[in-house]
Amino acid sequence: VSTDMGISLYHIRLLALVAFVAPSVGAQATPTATSTQVSAADLEREMDSVRQIVRSNRQKVIAGGMDLTTEENQKFWPLYSEYRDAAAKQGDRLTKIIMEYGKNYDALSDAQAVKLMNDYATLDQDRLNLRSAYVKKFAAILPPKKLMRYFQMEQKLDAIMNYDIAATIPLPK
């Protein structure tokens, strides 16, 4: 895995850490606090910046791992962008789940825990549905082995991200 991937792993960890820790930092800050207070707007800007870096690095990894012909290249990248845009919306949903968990971590109720688990299960199913739909779309432009290669790379990148996010977020009390 390239240096670019290492950079994106750092940013993935930062994103998960900021998403989990910042809500509680902002809530604990007093009106007189200066540098430790994190506004929602600041948090959102930081997370958007990190998302852009992760997305750019992910595309570099995919580009480096695919051996596309000129024709495949012309058809692949617009569909890739469409797929990643849809996946990014799901990533936004995950971020909201993580932030809600972080905000309520110290006093997480049973009802909140159930809601978060259900939200996450729904998101997981939506991710599977999205992937299945795009396997069919990519199959129309890629030969089977390249299709398999692409989705294996996507799965590996997702696994790295999920591992890093899981390592950053504590288990409930």
Tab-separated table of C-alpha atoms in Angstrom:
chain	number	residue	atom	x	y	z
A	1	VAL	CA	0.000	0.000	0.000
A	2	SER	CA	1.340	3.368	-0.984
A	3	THR	CA	2.348	6.321	1.169
A	4	ASP	CA	-0.877	7.986	0.056
A	5	MET	CA	-2.797	5.250	1.850
A	6	GLY	CA	-0.811	5.932	5.019
A	7	ILE	CA	-1.782	9.563	4.831
A	8	SER	CA	-5.419	8.664	4.389
A	9	LEU	CA	-5.291	6.268	7.343
A	10	TYR	CA	-4.102	9.144	9.505
A	11	HIS	CA	-6.994	11.242	8.269
A	12	ILE	CA	-9.489	8.417	8.793
A	13	ARG	CA	-8.343	8.101	12.396
A	14	LEU	CA	-8.558	11.864	12.811
A	15	LEU	CA	-12.072	11.914	11.373
A	16	ALA	CA	-13.265	9.198	13.740
A	17	LEU	CA	-11.550	10.795	16.713
A	18	VAL	CA	-12.890	14.264	15.938
A	19	ALA	CA	-16.374	12.889	15.372
A	20	PHE	CA	-16.350	11.047	18.677
A	21	VAL	CA	-14.467	13.415	20.979
A	22	ALA	CA	-15.466	16.878	19.744
A	23	PRO	CA	-19.144	16.768	20.732
A	24	SER	CA	-18.223	16.102	24.342
A	25	VAL	CA	-15.439	18.721	24.271
A	26	GLY	CA	-17.830	21.353	22.939
A	27	ALA	CA	-20.449	20.420	25.514
A	28	GLN	CA	-17.994	20.746	28.387
A	29	ALA	CA	-16.585	24.069	27.275
A	30	THR	CA	-17.693	27.173	29.089
A	31	PRO	CA	-18.570	30.460	27.400
A	32	THR	CA	-15.200	31.825	28.543
A	33	ALA	CA	-13.235	28.905	27.119
A	34	THR	CA	-11.209	29.834	24.067
A	35	SER	CA	-8.978	27.283	22.378
A	36	THR	CA	-10.644	24.120	23.739
A	37	GLN	CA	-14.156	24.956	22.582
A	38	VAL	CA	-15.116	23.286	19.320
A	39	SER	CA	-18.075	24.747	17.462
A	40	ALA	CA	-20.296	22.572	15.332
A	41	ALA	CA	-19.287	24.630	12.285
A	42	ASP	CA	-15.569	24.117	13.030
A	43	LEU	CA	-16.142	20.404	13.495
A	44	GLU	CA	-18.068	20.152	10.238
A	45	ARG	CA	-15.353	22.065	8.328
A	46	GLU	CA	-12.632	19.805	9.748
A	47	MET	CA	-14.606	16.676	8.902
A	48	ASP	CA	-15.280	17.914	5.355
A	49	SER	CA	-11.579	18.579	4.881
A	50	VAL	CA	-10.665	15.112	6.123
A	51	ARG	CA	-13.332	13.501	3.914
A	52	GLN	CA	-11.905	15.243	0.846
A	53	ILE	CA	-8.394	14.013	1.625
A	54	VAL	CA	-9.605	10.463	2.226
A	55	ARG	CA	-11.635	10.498	-0.983
A	56	SER	CA	-8.705	11.801	-3.031
A	57	ASN	CA	-6.340	9.214	-1.612
A	58	ARG	CA	-8.874	6.439	-2.138
A	59	GLN	CA	-9.177	7.384	-5.806
A	60	LYS	CA	-5.376	7.328	-6.160
A	61	VAL	CA	-5.242	3.832	-4.678
A	62	ILE	CA	-8.014	2.614	-7.006
A	63	ALA	CA	-6.370	4.234	-10.045
A	64	GLY	CA	-3.063	2.601	-9.170
A	65	GLY	CA	-4.653	-0.813	-8.807
A	66	MET	CA	-6.737	-0.880	-11.971
A	67	ASP	CA	-5.284	-1.574	-15.400
A	68	LEU	CA	-8.010	0.047	-17.480
A	69	THR	CA	-8.033	0.331	-21.236
A	70	THR	CA	-8.734	3.758	-22.720
A	71	GLU	CA	-12.365	2.813	-23.347
A	72	GLU	CA	-12.809	1.338	-19.852
A	73	ASN	CA	-11.153	4.393	-18.341
A	74	GLN	CA	-13.617	6.755	-20.043
A	75	LYS	CA	-16.610	4.809	-18.739
A	76	PHE	CA	-15.214	3.768	-15.355
A	77	TRP	CA	-14.414	7.122	-13.736
A	78	PRO	CA	-17.821	8.790	-14.155
A	79	LEU	CA	-19.498	5.676	-12.725
A	80	TYR	CA	-16.884	5.524	-9.962
A	81	SER	CA	-17.683	9.140	-9.027
A	82	GLU	CA	-21.391	8.362	-8.975
A	83	TYR	CA	-20.809	5.330	-6.750
A	84	ARG	CA	-18.465	7.171	-4.377
A	85	ASP	CA	-20.954	10.073	-4.112
A	86	ALA	CA	-23.647	7.621	-3.033
A	87	ALA	CA	-21.206	5.909	-0.662
A	88	ALA	CA	-20.217	9.312	0.773
A	89	LYS	CA	-23.853	9.945	1.712
A	90	GLN	CA	-23.775	6.686	3.626
A	91	GLY	CA	-20.512	7.803	5.229
A	92	ASP	CA	-22.293	10.967	6.346
A	93	ARG	CA	-24.947	8.796	7.966
A	94	LEU	CA	-22.241	6.829	9.773
A	95	THR	CA	-20.663	10.064	10.978
A	96	LYS	CA	-24.038	11.170	12.393
A	97	ILE	CA	-24.411	7.845	14.205
A	98	ILE	CA	-20.895	8.151	15.640
A	99	MET	CA	-21.480	11.757	16.678
A	100	GLU	CA	-24.776	10.877	18.354
A	101	TYR	CA	-23.027	8.074	20.221
A	102	GLY	CA	-20.204	10.405	21.248
A	103	LYS	CA	-22.630	13.086	22.395
A	104	ASN	CA	-24.528	10.605	24.566
A	105	TYR	CA	-21.660	8.311	25.535
A	106	ASP	CA	-21.501	9.222	29.236
A	107	ALA	CA	-25.256	8.875	29.748
A	108	LEU	CA	-26.281	6.482	26.974
A	109	SER	CA	-29.775	5.154	27.690
A	110	ASP	CA	-31.042	1.750	26.622
A	111	ALA	CA	-33.438	3.439	24.185
A	112	GLN	CA	-30.574	5.421	22.619
A	113	ALA	CA	-28.455	2.276	22.358
A	114	VAL	CA	-31.272	0.429	20.570
A	115	LYS	CA	-31.844	3.365	18.199
A	116	LEU	CA	-28.137	3.584	17.352
A	117	MET	CA	-27.919	-0.168	16.742
A	118	ASN	CA	-30.998	-0.066	14.496
A	119	ASP	CA	-29.661	2.955	12.604
A	120	TYR	CA	-26.367	1.152	12.076
A	121	ALA	CA	-28.070	-2.084	10.954
A	122	THR	CA	-30.156	-0.113	8.444
A	123	LEU	CA	-27.015	1.620	7.184
A	124	ASP	CA	-25.266	-1.751	6.792
A	125	GLN	CA	-28.163	-3.083	4.716
A	126	ASP	CA	-28.212	0.079	2.600
A	127	ARG	CA	-24.478	-0.342	1.951
A	128	LEU	CA	-25.037	-3.906	0.743
A	129	ASN	CA	-27.888	-2.766	-1.496
A	130	LEU	CA	-25.752	0.019	-2.965
A	131	ARG	CA	-22.850	-2.334	-3.644
A	132	SER	CA	-25.139	-4.895	-5.296
A	133	ALA	CA	-26.669	-2.246	-7.541
A	134	TYR	CA	-23.260	-0.957	-8.608
A	135	VAL	CA	-21.777	-4.401	-9.193
A	136	LYS	CA	-24.391	-4.684	-11.959
A	137	LYS	CA	-23.593	-1.210	-13.314
A	138	PHE	CA	-19.829	-1.753	-13.304
A	139	ALA	CA	-20.311	-5.196	-14.883
A	140	ALA	CA	-21.637	-3.442	-17.963
A	141	ILE	CA	-18.278	-1.700	-18.501
A	142	LEU	CA	-15.649	-3.978	-16.929
A	143	PRO	CA	-14.696	-7.567	-17.688
A	144	PRO	CA	-15.404	-9.955	-14.782
A	145	LYS	CA	-11.850	-10.109	-13.389
A	146	LYS	CA	-11.465	-6.318	-13.389
A	147	LEU	CA	-14.891	-6.008	-11.805
A	148	MET	CA	-13.834	-8.424	-9.087
A	149	ARG	CA	-10.518	-6.597	-8.649
A	150	TYR	CA	-12.259	-3.247	-8.255
A	151	PHE	CA	-14.725	-4.452	-5.647
A	152	GLN	CA	-12.000	-6.338	-3.758
A	153	MET	CA	-10.050	-3.079	-3.563
A	154	GLU	CA	-13.169	-1.257	-2.356
A	155	GLN	CA	-13.743	-3.939	0.296
A	156	LYS	CA	-10.146	-3.763	1.493
A	157	LEU	CA	-10.222	0.021	1.747
A	158	ASP	CA	-13.538	-0.164	3.612
A	159	ALA	CA	-12.109	-2.797	5.964
A	160	ILE	CA	-9.132	-0.564	6.775
A	161	MET	CA	-11.445	2.359	7.437
A	162	ASN	CA	-13.806	0.291	9.571
A	163	TYR	CA	-10.921	-1.113	11.590
A	164	ASP	CA	-9.523	2.332	12.291
A	165	ILE	CA	-12.920	3.743	13.212
A	166	ALA	CA	-13.644	0.776	15.495
A	167	ALA	CA	-10.267	1.153	17.182
A	168	THR	CA	-10.990	4.822	17.918
A	169	ILE	CA	-14.496	4.482	19.358
A	170	PRO	CA	-14.817	3.043	22.873
A	171	LEU	CA	-17.324	0.374	23.792
A	172	PRO	CA	-20.363	1.579	25.759
A	173	LYS	CA	-20.164	1.583	29.527
